[in-house]
Coordinates of C-alpha atoms and ligand atoms in Angstrom, one line a residue:
M1123 CA 27.5 -177.4 22.7
E1124 CA 27.0 -179.3 25.9
V1125 CA 23.7 -180.9 26.2
V1126 CA 22.1 -181.0 29.6
G1127 CA 18.9 -182.7 30.7
R1128 CA 17.3 -185.6 29.0
A1129 CA 13.9 -187.0 28.3
E1130 CA 12.5 -189.8 26.2
T1131 CA 8.8 -189.1 26.0
A1132 CA 6.6 -186.1 25.8
V1133 CA 4.4 -185.2 28.7
H1134 CA 2.8 -182.6 30.9
S1135 CA 1.3 -182.8 34.2
P1136 CA -0.4 -180.9 37.1
A1137 CA -2.6 -181.7 39.8
L1138 CA -5.4 -179.8 41.4
L1139 CA -4.7 -181.0 44.8
D1140 CA -7.6 -179.4 46.3
G1141 CA -8.1 -181.9 49.0
E1142 CA -10.9 -183.9 47.4
D1143 CA -10.8 -187.6 47.6
V1144 CA -9.2 -189.5 44.9
N1145 CA -10.5 -192.9 44.1
D1146 CA -8.4 -196.0 44.5
W1147 CA -6.1 -197.1 41.8
S1148 CA -5.5 -200.7 41.1
K1149 CA -2.5 -202.8 40.3
E1150 CA -1.3 -203.6 36.8
D1151 CA -1.4 -207.2 35.8
E1152 CA 1.2 -209.5 34.5
D1153 CA 1.2 -208.4 30.9
S1154 CA 2.0 -204.8 31.6
V1155 CA 5.1 -203.6 29.9
E1156 CA 7.9 -201.7 31.7
E1157 CA 7.7 -198.1 31.0
A1158 CA 11.3 -197.9 30.1
T1159 CA 10.9 -200.4 27.3
L1160 CA 8.2 -198.4 25.6
P1161 CA 8.7 -196.7 22.3
A1162 CA 9.6 -193.0 22.6
A1163 CA 6.9 -190.4 22.4
P1164 CA 4.8 -191.1 19.4
I1165 CA 3.9 -187.7 18.1
V1166 CA 3.1 -188.5 14.6
V1167 CA 2.8 -185.9 12.0
E1168 CA -0.4 -185.7 10.0
S1169 CA 1.2 -186.5 6.7
E1170 CA 2.4 -189.9 8.1
R1171 CA -0.8 -190.7 9.8
V1172 CA -3.8 -189.8 7.8
D1173 CA -4.4 -191.1 4.4
S1174 CA -5.4 -187.8 2.9
P1175 CA -7.8 -188.5 0.1
P1176 CA -10.0 -186.3 -1.9
L1177 CA -13.0 -184.8 -0.2
V1178 CA -16.4 -185.6 -1.3
P1179 CA -18.1 -188.2 0.9
A1180 CA -20.9 -187.5 3.4
Q1181 CA -22.1 -184.4 1.8
R1182 CA -25.4 -184.8 3.4
Y1183 CA -23.9 -184.8 6.9
H1184 CA -21.7 -181.9 5.9
E1185 CA -24.7 -179.7 5.0
E1186 CA -26.5 -180.7 8.2
V1187 CA -23.4 -179.8 10.2
E1188 CA -22.9 -176.5 8.5
S1189 CA -26.5 -175.5 9.2
T1190 CA -26.3 -176.6 12.8
L1191 CA -23.1 -174.7 13.2
Q1192 CA -24.5 -171.6 11.8
E1193 CA -27.0 -171.6 14.6
L1194 CA -24.3 -171.8 17.1
Q1195 CA -23.0 -168.5 18.3
L1196 CA -19.6 -168.5 19.8
E1197 CA -18.7 -165.9 22.4
K1198 CA -16.9 -163.1 20.6
N1199 CA -14.0 -163.3 23.0
E1200 CA -13.4 -166.9 22.0
V1201 CA -12.3 -165.6 18.6
K1202 CA -9.5 -163.4 19.9
L1203 CA -6.7 -162.5 17.6
L1204 CA -3.2 -162.9 18.7
G1205 CA -1.8 -159.4 18.8
H1206 CA 0.9 -158.0 16.5
E1207 CA -1.9 -157.0 14.3
E1208 CA 0.1 -154.4 12.5
L1209 CA 2.0 -157.3 10.8
Q1210 CA -1.0 -159.1 9.5
D1211 CA -2.2 -159.1 6.0
P1212 CA -5.9 -159.4 5.5
G1213 CA -5.8 -163.0 4.4
E1214 CA -4.0 -164.0 7.6
K1215 CA -6.5 -162.1 9.7
E1216 CA -9.3 -164.1 8.1
E1217 CA -7.4 -167.3 8.8
E1218 CA -6.8 -166.6 12.4
K1219 CA -10.5 -165.9 13.2
K1220 CA -11.1 -169.5 13.6
R1221 CA -10.1 -170.7 17.0
H1222 CA -8.0 -173.8 17.3
L1223 CA -8.7 -176.7 19.7
N1224 CA -6.7 -179.7 20.5
V1225 CA -8.9 -182.6 21.4
V1226 CA -7.5 -185.8 22.9
F1227 CA -9.5 -189.1 22.7
I1228 CA -9.0 -191.0 25.9
G1229 CA -10.5 -194.0 27.7
H1230 CA -10.2 -197.7 28.3
V1231 CA -8.8 -200.1 25.7
D1232 CA -11.4 -200.9 22.9
A1233 CA -13.9 -198.3 24.1
G1234 CA -14.0 -197.0 20.5
K1235 CA -11.7 -194.0 20.5
S1236 CA -10.1 -194.7 17.1
T1237 CA -13.5 -195.7 15.7
T1238 CA -15.1 -192.5 16.9
G1239 CA -12.2 -190.4 15.8
G1240 CA -12.2 -192.0 12.4
Q1241 CA -16.0 -191.5 12.1
L1242 CA -15.6 -187.9 13.0
L1243 CA -13.2 -187.5 10.1
L1244 CA -15.4 -189.4 7.7
L1245 CA -18.5 -187.3 8.7
S1246 CA -16.6 -184.0 8.3
G1247 CA -15.5 -184.9 4.8
Q1248 CA -11.8 -185.8 5.4
V1249 CA -12.0 -189.4 4.2
D1250 CA -13.6 -190.6 0.9
D1251 CA -15.8 -193.7 0.3
R1252 CA -13.1 -195.5 -1.7
T1253 CA -10.7 -195.3 1.3
I1254 CA -13.3 -196.7 3.6
Q1255 CA -14.0 -199.5 1.2
K1256 CA -10.3 -200.3 1.1
Y1257 CA -10.2 -200.4 4.9
E1258 CA -13.2 -202.6 5.1
K1259 CA -11.5 -205.1 2.8
E1260 CA -8.2 -204.9 4.8
A1261 CA -10.0 -205.3 8.1
K1262 CA -11.8 -208.4 6.8
E1263 CA -8.6 -209.9 5.6
K1264 CA -7.2 -209.5 9.1
N1265 CA -10.3 -211.0 10.7
R1266 CA -11.0 -207.6 12.3
E1267 CA -14.1 -206.7 10.3
S1268 CA -15.5 -204.2 12.8
W1269 CA -12.3 -202.4 13.1
Y1270 CA -12.4 -200.8 9.6
M1271 CA -13.5 -197.4 11.0
A1272 CA -10.6 -197.4 13.5
Y1273 CA -8.2 -197.9 10.5
I1274 CA -8.6 -194.2 9.7
M1275 CA -6.8 -193.4 12.9
D1276 CA -4.7 -196.6 13.4
T1277 CA -2.4 -196.4 10.4
N1278 CA 0.5 -198.7 11.2
E1279 CA 0.5 -202.4 10.6
E1280 CA 1.0 -203.4 14.3
E1281 CA -2.0 -201.4 15.3
R1282 CA -4.2 -202.8 12.5
V1283 CA -3.2 -206.4 13.2
K1284 CA -3.7 -206.2 16.9
G1285 CA -6.7 -203.8 16.8
K1286 CA -5.0 -201.6 19.4
T1287 CA -3.7 -198.1 19.0
V1288 CA 0.0 -197.7 20.1
E1289 CA 1.0 -194.3 18.9
V1290 CA -1.0 -191.2 19.3
G1291 CA -2.8 -190.7 16.0
R1292 CA -3.2 -187.1 14.8
A1293 CA -5.6 -185.6 12.3
H1294 CA -7.4 -182.4 11.6
F1295 CA -10.9 -181.2 10.7
E1296 CA -12.8 -178.0 10.8
T1297 CA -16.2 -176.8 11.6
E1298 CA -17.4 -173.3 10.9
N1299 CA -15.9 -171.8 14.0
T1300 CA -13.1 -174.1 15.0
R1301 CA -10.1 -175.9 13.6
F1302 CA -9.7 -179.1 15.5
T1303 CA -6.6 -181.3 15.9
I1304 CA -7.7 -184.7 17.1
L1305 CA -5.2 -186.7 19.1
D1306 CA -6.2 -190.4 19.3
A1307 CA -4.5 -191.9 22.5
P1308 CA -4.0 -195.6 23.0
G1309 CA -6.1 -197.2 25.7
H1310 CA -3.9 -200.1 26.6
K1311 CA -2.2 -199.7 30.0
S1312 CA 1.2 -200.5 28.4
Y1313 CA 1.0 -197.3 26.4
V1314 CA 0.0 -194.9 29.2
P1315 CA 3.2 -192.8 28.5
N1316 CA 2.0 -192.3 25.0
M1317 CA -1.4 -191.3 26.3
I1318 CA 0.2 -188.8 28.6
S1319 CA 2.0 -187.3 25.6
G1320 CA -1.2 -186.9 23.7
A1321 CA -3.2 -185.5 26.6
S1322 CA -0.4 -183.0 27.5
Q1323 CA -1.1 -181.3 24.1
A1324 CA -4.8 -181.0 24.5
D1325 CA -7.3 -178.6 26.2
V1326 CA -10.3 -180.8 25.6
G1327 CA -10.7 -184.5 26.2
V1328 CA -13.3 -186.8 24.6
L1329 CA -13.6 -189.6 27.2
V1330 CA -14.9 -192.6 25.3
I1331 CA -16.8 -195.1 27.4
S1332 CA -18.2 -198.4 26.1
A1333 CA -21.8 -199.0 27.2
R1334 CA -21.5 -202.6 26.1
K1335 CA -22.4 -205.1 28.8
G1336 CA -19.3 -205.7 30.9
E1337 CA -17.1 -203.2 29.1
F1338 CA -18.0 -200.2 31.1
E1339 CA -17.4 -202.2 34.2
T1340 CA -13.9 -203.3 33.2
G1341 CA -12.9 -199.8 32.2
Y1342 CA -14.2 -198.3 35.4
E1343 CA -13.0 -200.9 37.9
K1344 CA -9.7 -200.5 39.7
G1345 CA -6.9 -200.7 37.2
G1346 CA -9.2 -199.8 34.3
Q1347 CA -7.9 -197.0 32.2
T1348 CA -11.1 -195.0 32.4
R1349 CA -10.0 -194.0 35.8
E1350 CA -6.3 -193.6 35.1
H1351 CA -6.9 -191.5 32.0
V1352 CA -9.4 -189.2 33.7
Q1353 CA -7.0 -188.5 36.6
L1354 CA -4.0 -188.0 34.2
A1355 CA -6.0 -185.8 31.9
K1356 CA -7.0 -183.5 34.7
T1357 CA -3.4 -183.5 35.9
L1358 CA -2.1 -182.8 32.4
G1359 CA -4.2 -179.7 31.9
V1360 CA -7.2 -181.1 30.0
S1361 CA -9.7 -178.6 31.3
K1362 CA -12.9 -179.8 29.7
L1363 CA -14.2 -183.3 29.2
V1364 CA -16.8 -184.5 26.7
V1365 CA -17.9 -187.9 28.0
V1366 CA -19.3 -190.0 25.1
V1367 CA -21.2 -193.1 26.1
N1368 CA -20.4 -195.1 23.0
K1369 CA -21.6 -198.4 21.5
M1370 CA -25.2 -197.4 22.2
D1371 CA -26.1 -199.4 19.0
E1372 CA -24.7 -202.6 20.4
P1373 CA -27.3 -205.4 21.0
T1374 CA -26.6 -205.5 24.8
V1375 CA -27.4 -201.8 25.0
N1376 CA -29.8 -201.0 22.1
W1377 CA -30.0 -197.3 23.1
A1378 CA -31.4 -198.1 26.6
K1379 CA -31.8 -195.1 28.7
E1380 CA -31.2 -197.1 31.9
R1381 CA -27.7 -198.1 30.7
Y1382 CA -26.8 -194.5 29.8
D1383 CA -28.2 -193.2 33.1
E1384 CA -26.3 -195.9 35.1
I1385 CA -23.0 -194.9 33.5
E1386 CA -23.6 -191.2 34.0
T1387 CA -24.6 -191.7 37.6
K1388 CA -21.5 -193.8 38.3
M1389 CA -19.1 -191.5 36.5
I1390 CA -20.2 -188.1 37.9
P1391 CA -18.9 -188.7 41.5
F1392 CA -15.7 -190.1 40.1
L1393 CA -15.1 -187.1 37.8
K1394 CA -15.8 -184.8 40.7
S1395 CA -13.3 -186.6 42.8
S1396 CA -10.7 -186.2 40.0
G1397 CA -11.1 -182.4 40.1
Y1398 CA -13.6 -181.8 37.3
N1399 CA -16.6 -179.6 38.0
A1400 CA -19.4 -181.9 36.8
K1401 CA -21.6 -178.9 35.8
K1402 CA -19.1 -176.6 34.1
D1403 CA -16.4 -178.8 32.8
V1404 CA -18.1 -182.0 31.7
H1405 CA -20.6 -182.8 29.0
F1406 CA -22.2 -186.3 28.6
L1407 CA -23.9 -187.6 25.5
P1408 CA -24.7 -191.0 24.0
I1409 CA -23.3 -192.0 20.5
S1410 CA -22.5 -194.8 18.3
G1411 CA -19.0 -194.2 16.9
L1412 CA -19.2 -197.2 14.6
V1413 CA -22.5 -196.3 13.0
G1414 CA -22.0 -192.6 13.3
I1415 CA -25.1 -191.8 15.3
N1416 CA -25.5 -188.5 17.3
M1417 CA -22.2 -187.3 16.0
A1418 CA -22.7 -184.9 13.0
S1419 CA -26.4 -184.7 13.5
R1420 CA -28.7 -185.3 16.4
V1421 CA -29.9 -188.9 16.9
D1422 CA -33.2 -189.7 15.2
K1423 CA -36.1 -190.0 17.7
K1424 CA -36.9 -193.4 16.1
V1425 CA -33.5 -194.7 17.2
C1426 CA -33.4 -193.0 20.6
S1427 CA -36.6 -191.4 21.8
W1428 CA -35.3 -190.0 25.1
W1429 CA -32.2 -188.0 24.0
D1430 CA -33.0 -184.3 23.6
G1431 CA -29.5 -183.0 23.9
P1432 CA -26.9 -182.0 21.3
C1433 CA -24.8 -184.2 19.1
L1434 CA -21.0 -184.5 19.3
F1435 CA -20.2 -181.9 16.7
E1436 CA -22.4 -179.3 18.4
V1437 CA -20.8 -180.0 21.8
L1438 CA -17.3 -179.8 20.4
D1439 CA -17.9 -176.6 18.5
S1440 CA -19.5 -174.8 21.4
I1441 CA -17.0 -175.8 24.1
E1442 CA -15.3 -172.9 25.7
I1443 CA -11.8 -173.1 27.1
P1444 CA -10.0 -170.6 29.3
L1445 CA -8.1 -168.0 27.3
R1446 CA -4.4 -167.7 27.8
D1447 CA -2.3 -164.6 27.7
P1448 CA -0.8 -164.2 24.2
K1449 CA 1.5 -161.5 25.6
G1450 CA 3.1 -163.5 28.3
P1451 CA 6.7 -164.8 28.3
I1452 CA 7.3 -167.4 25.6
R1453 CA 7.2 -171.1 26.8
M1454 CA 7.1 -173.9 24.4
P1455 CA 8.1 -177.4 25.7
I1456 CA 9.8 -179.3 22.9
I1457 CA 8.2 -182.6 22.1
D1458 CA 10.2 -183.6 19.1
K1459 CA 12.7 -182.1 16.7
Y1460 CA 14.2 -182.9 13.2
K1461 CA 16.5 -181.4 10.6
D1462 CA 15.1 -179.6 7.6
M1463 CA 17.4 -176.9 6.4
G1464 CA 17.6 -175.7 9.9
T1465 CA 16.4 -177.3 13.1
V1466 CA 12.6 -177.8 13.4
L1467 CA 11.2 -177.9 17.0
M1468 CA 7.8 -179.4 17.6
G1469 CA 5.6 -178.5 20.5
K1470 CA 2.6 -176.7 21.9
I1471 CA 3.0 -173.0 22.9
E1472 CA 1.9 -172.8 26.5
S1473 CA 2.5 -169.0 26.9
G1474 CA 3.3 -166.0 24.7
T1475 CA 3.3 -165.6 21.0
I1476 CA 6.1 -166.7 18.7
Q1477 CA 6.8 -164.7 15.6
E1478 CA 9.0 -165.1 12.5
G1479 CA 12.3 -163.4 13.2
D1480 CA 12.1 -163.7 17.0
S1481 CA 15.3 -164.2 18.9
L1482 CA 14.7 -166.9 21.6
L1483 CA 16.5 -169.2 23.9
V1484 CA 16.4 -173.0 24.0
M1485 CA 16.7 -174.0 27.6
P1486 CA 18.3 -175.5 29.6
N1487 CA 21.3 -175.4 27.3
K1488 CA 21.0 -171.6 26.8
A1489 CA 21.2 -171.8 23.0
H1490 CA 20.3 -168.5 21.3
V1491 CA 18.2 -169.2 18.3
K1492 CA 16.4 -167.2 15.6
V1493 CA 13.0 -168.2 14.3
L1494 CA 13.1 -168.7 10.5
A1495 CA 9.5 -170.1 10.0
I1496 CA 6.5 -171.3 11.9
F1497 CA 4.0 -174.0 10.8
C1498 CA 0.6 -174.6 12.3
D1499 CA -0.7 -177.9 11.1
E1500 CA 0.7 -178.0 7.6
K1501 CA 0.3 -174.3 7.0
K1502 CA 3.0 -171.7 7.3
T1503 CA 2.1 -168.8 9.5
R1504 CA 4.0 -165.7 10.7
R1505 CA 3.1 -166.0 14.3
A1506 CA 1.4 -168.5 16.6
G1507 CA 0.0 -168.0 20.1
P1508 CA -0.8 -170.0 23.2
G1509 CA -2.5 -173.3 22.8
E1510 CA -1.2 -173.8 19.2
N1511 CA 0.6 -176.9 18.3
V1512 CA 3.5 -175.8 16.0
R1513 CA 6.7 -176.6 14.3
V1514 CA 9.2 -173.8 14.7
K1515 CA 12.2 -173.7 12.3
V1516 CA 15.2 -172.1 13.9
T1517 CA 18.9 -171.4 13.3
G1518 CA 21.6 -171.3 16.0
V1519 CA 21.3 -174.8 17.4
E1520 CA 22.0 -178.2 16.1
E1521 CA 19.2 -180.8 16.1
E1522 CA 21.4 -183.2 18.0
D1523 CA 21.9 -180.7 20.8
I1524 CA 18.1 -180.7 21.6
L1525 CA 16.2 -183.3 23.5
S1526 CA 12.5 -183.5 24.1
G1527 CA 11.7 -181.8 27.4
F1528 CA 13.8 -178.8 26.5
V1529 CA 11.9 -175.5 26.4
L1530 CA 11.9 -172.8 23.8
S1531 CA 11.7 -169.6 25.9
S1532 CA 12.0 -165.9 25.7
V1533 CA 15.4 -164.4 26.3
V1534 CA 14.1 -162.0 28.9
N1535 CA 12.5 -163.8 31.8
P1536 CA 13.6 -167.3 30.6
V1537 CA 12.2 -170.5 32.0
N1538 CA 13.8 -171.9 35.2
A1539 CA 16.3 -174.7 34.8
V1540 CA 16.7 -176.7 38.1
F1541 CA 18.0 -179.9 39.7
E1542 CA 15.5 -179.7 42.5
F1543 CA 12.1 -178.2 43.5
N1544 CA 9.5 -178.4 46.2
A1545 CA 6.2 -180.0 45.2
Q1546 CA 2.8 -180.6 46.7
L1547 CA 2.0 -184.2 45.9
Q1548 CA -1.1 -186.3 46.2
I1549 CA -0.3 -189.9 46.7
L1550 CA -2.8 -192.0 44.7
E1551 CA -1.7 -195.6 45.2
L1552 CA 1.7 -196.9 46.1
L1553 CA 2.8 -200.3 44.8
D1554 CA 1.9 -203.0 47.2
N1555 CA 1.0 -200.4 49.7
A1556 CA 4.6 -199.3 50.0
I1557 CA 5.5 -196.4 52.3
F1558 CA 6.3 -193.1 50.8
T1559 CA 9.4 -191.7 52.4
A1560 CA 12.7 -189.9 51.7
G1561 CA 14.7 -192.0 49.2
Y1562 CA 11.6 -192.9 47.2
K1563 CA 12.4 -193.0 43.5
A1564 CA 9.9 -192.6 40.6
I1565 CA 9.8 -191.4 37.0
L1566 CA 8.8 -187.8 36.8
H1567 CA 6.5 -186.8 33.9
I1568 CA 6.3 -183.0 33.6
H1569 CA 5.3 -181.3 30.4
S1570 CA 7.4 -183.1 27.8
I1571 CA 10.0 -184.2 30.3
V1572 CA 10.4 -187.8 31.4
E1573 CA 13.1 -188.0 34.1
E1574 CA 14.2 -190.2 37.0
S1575 CA 13.6 -188.5 40.2
E1576 CA 14.1 -189.0 43.9
I1577 CA 12.1 -187.7 46.9
V1578 CA 14.9 -186.3 49.2
E1579 CA 12.8 -184.8 52.0
L1580 CA 9.2 -184.8 53.2
I1581 CA 8.6 -181.3 54.4
E1582 CA 5.0 -181.4 55.6
E1583 CA 1.8 -183.5 55.4
I1584 CA -1.3 -181.5 54.6
D1585 CA -4.6 -182.2 56.2
V1586 CA -6.8 -182.5 53.2
K1587 CA -10.0 -181.9 55.3
K1588 CA -8.9 -178.4 56.2
K1589 CA -9.2 -176.9 52.8
K1590 CA -8.1 -173.5 53.9
D1591 CA -4.8 -175.0 54.9
A1592 CA -4.0 -176.1 51.4
D1593 CA -1.8 -173.1 50.5
P1594 CA 1.6 -173.9 52.0
K1595 CA 2.6 -170.2 52.2
K1596 CA -0.2 -169.5 54.6
R1597 CA 0.6 -172.2 57.1
K1598 CA 2.9 -172.5 60.1
P1599 CA 5.4 -175.3 59.5
K1600 CA 4.5 -178.5 61.3
R1601 CA 6.8 -181.3 62.2
K1602 CA 8.3 -183.0 59.2
P1603 CA 6.8 -186.4 58.6
L1604 CA 9.0 -189.5 58.2
F1605 CA 6.6 -191.2 55.9
V1606 CA 3.1 -190.9 54.4
K1607 CA 0.7 -193.4 53.1
N1608 CA -1.8 -193.8 50.2
G1609 CA -4.1 -190.8 49.8
A1610 CA -1.8 -188.4 51.7
V1611 CA -1.1 -184.9 50.4
V1612 CA 2.4 -184.0 51.2
V1613 CA 4.9 -181.2 50.4
C1614 CA 8.3 -182.6 49.6
R1615 CA 11.5 -181.9 47.9
V1616 CA 12.2 -183.7 44.6
Q1617 CA 15.6 -184.0 42.9
V1618 CA 16.6 -185.0 39.4
N1619 CA 20.1 -185.8 37.9
N1620 CA 19.8 -183.6 34.9
L1621 CA 18.7 -179.9 34.6
I1622 CA 15.0 -179.7 33.9
C1623 CA 13.0 -176.7 32.8
I1624 CA 9.9 -176.2 34.9
E1625 CA 7.9 -173.5 36.5
N1626 CA 5.9 -172.9 39.6
F1627 CA 2.3 -174.2 39.1
A1628 CA 1.0 -170.8 40.2
D1629 CA 2.9 -169.0 37.4
F1630 CA 2.6 -171.4 34.5
P1631 CA 0.3 -174.3 35.4
Q1632 CA 1.2 -176.2 32.2
L1633 CA 4.9 -176.3 33.2
G1634 CA 4.3 -176.9 36.9
R1635 CA 2.1 -179.9 37.1
F1636 CA 3.4 -183.5 37.0
T1637 CA 2.8 -187.1 37.6
L1638 CA 5.1 -189.7 39.3
R1639 CA 5.0 -193.2 37.9
T1640 CA 6.6 -196.4 39.1
E1641 CA 6.7 -199.7 37.2
G1642 CA 4.2 -198.4 34.7
K1643 CA 1.7 -197.1 37.2
T1644 CA 0.8 -193.6 38.2
I1645 CA 1.5 -193.4 41.9
A1646 CA 1.1 -189.6 42.5
V1647 CA 0.1 -186.3 40.9
G1648 CA 1.6 -183.1 42.0
K1649 CA 2.4 -179.4 41.4
V1650 CA 5.5 -177.4 41.8
V1651 CA 5.2 -175.0 44.7
A1652 CA 8.8 -173.7 45.1
L1653 CA 11.9 -173.3 42.9
P1654 CA 15.5 -172.3 43.7
A1655 CA 16.1 -168.5 43.4
P1656 CA 16.1 -167.2 39.8
G1657 CA 19.3 -168.2 38.1
N1658 CA 20.0 -170.9 40.6
S1659 CA 19.5 -174.6 39.9
T1660 CA 19.5 -175.8 43.5
F1661 CA 18.2 -174.4 46.8
A1662 CA 21.3 -172.8 48.4
Ligands
GTP921 P1 -7.4 -198.8 21.7 O1 -6.8 -197.9 20.7 O2 -6.8 -200.2 21.7 O3 -7.4 -198.3 23.1 O4 -9.0 -199.1 21.4 P2 -10.0 -197.9 20.9 O5 -10.7 -197.3 22.0 O6 -9.4 -197.1 19.8 O7 -11.2 -198.9 20.2 P3 -11.4 -199.1 18.6 O8 -11.9 -197.9 18.0 O9 -10.2 -199.8 18.1 O10 -12.6 -200.1 18.7 C1 -12.6 -201.3 19.4 C2 -13.7 -202.2 19.0 O11 -15.0 -201.7 19.4 C3 -13.8 -202.4 17.4 O12 -14.2 -203.7 17.2 C4 -14.9 -201.5 17.1 O13 -15.6 -201.8 15.9 C5 -15.8 -201.6 18.3 N1 -16.7 -200.3 18.4 C6 -16.2 -199.1 18.5 N2 -17.2 -198.2 18.5 C7 -18.4 -198.9 18.4 C8 -19.7 -198.6 18.4 O14 -20.2 -197.5 18.5 N3 -20.6 -199.7 18.3 C9 -20.2 -201.0 18.3 N4 -21.1 -201.9 18.2 N5 -18.9 -201.3 18.3 C10 -18.0 -200.3 18.3
MG922 MG1 -7.5 -196.8 19.3

């Protein structure tokens, strides 16, 4: 079978180009690594990543969490079943009552993402005391004493030696109402493509910010990943952000309200300018990931007299994300694949419900496949709906004929496969203030696709101040610009050399939002606004 299209990493992207200002981006410095040389998308399976030890540990916390959670009442519609109920046995129904949320940990390098993620697993009973003692010993031997908690998430030798996450760590825990998959993204700027891969799978982001003197500033300044991660997360479809102001225990902070307020005050305008609604989409709270304070239970007044809000578990468990239509056409961008008595496809279902026995299409190579089995986390299930991260075992296609970036799709109303599309782009910051014009080349990241692309035509510059003008269909065409500069919003035509499976942003936001990166830096975010006619891969 001929294979078309190619991709190395996994991603997603979209931009809410609603005309709001986007803050400056800064330049990478010398030690940044070329994107092309980075390891391929690091979607790591749970069994490889998490030392899965017997439960037992923080029983005390467990009980506190349970009682807190019992008090929390989720909206009934958040616990929606996925249809096909006639096929369900009672056990399965019970299982599906718990909603599932993918949470990505993002933020500047060393902010404490892995430490906080590890602590969350420890507090929810996923890691035992013996394992922690082992990590403490190992971290000491590596002269990285304070990193032992991060070792829960950072499982490979390179990560442990350097104290930096490289691959996206993945782990699971449950509260009463929710099954969580945590995705621990790397903060170092060299691994932004890996972060993109993690964020593209998540609905909720935990943005970890270090309150330690100087650390918040480095992360927030131009070129810091606090900024880049927020903008990418929004673009990639992370609809809610929990901003944890971390390291509150640190001697330079010591739970000072002034420091917390300073960070919140500076972050809010930036979050707004990145497209988040500060009231509805964002929740701030202070924590210590290392010591585990204000995570499973609310911080003791003796430690922090001024905090009256909830703890991290409460916030996560009560977060509401927009529901997606389980009855829509099936779209599952493929992030990875392997052979296991059939071909196993890994990815997140963005639309529709996949069932055992379904006949589907792998696009763009039009391979007809049959679904043999579906796995959610490690559990086999007969169906899975939108938002689920799954492995789907199929027959009808060889593993080597599939690349990440391909899309598992319904046969009727399949995903579009195209060489070109029109996009509305927001230029963030061009390298060395370069000019953006026809002929500009950049790496396109759209859902799990990573592909070289070229801007072949600028169609129209949009005046961002006139918000009503933002819908290109409602405007009279203006003169085509020859070039645009930083900060511009422009409609342009983008071409790629291989067929890619994408959708209009208006139809399937998750398959219609993207980022453009050059030399390891995000230079623009965008959304697909027009595609060739159905069945065509180019505009006539
Ligand atoms: P990358 O994966 O490299 O982006 O870093 P990260 O955000 O995962 O940070 P990590 O968890 O590896 O922690 C970095 C350092 O900060 C370690 O030395 C941690 O012990 C320390 N740290 C993390 N959280 C806290 C905290 O709440 N308090 C204090 N005092 N130190 C912390
Ligand atoms: Mg880390």
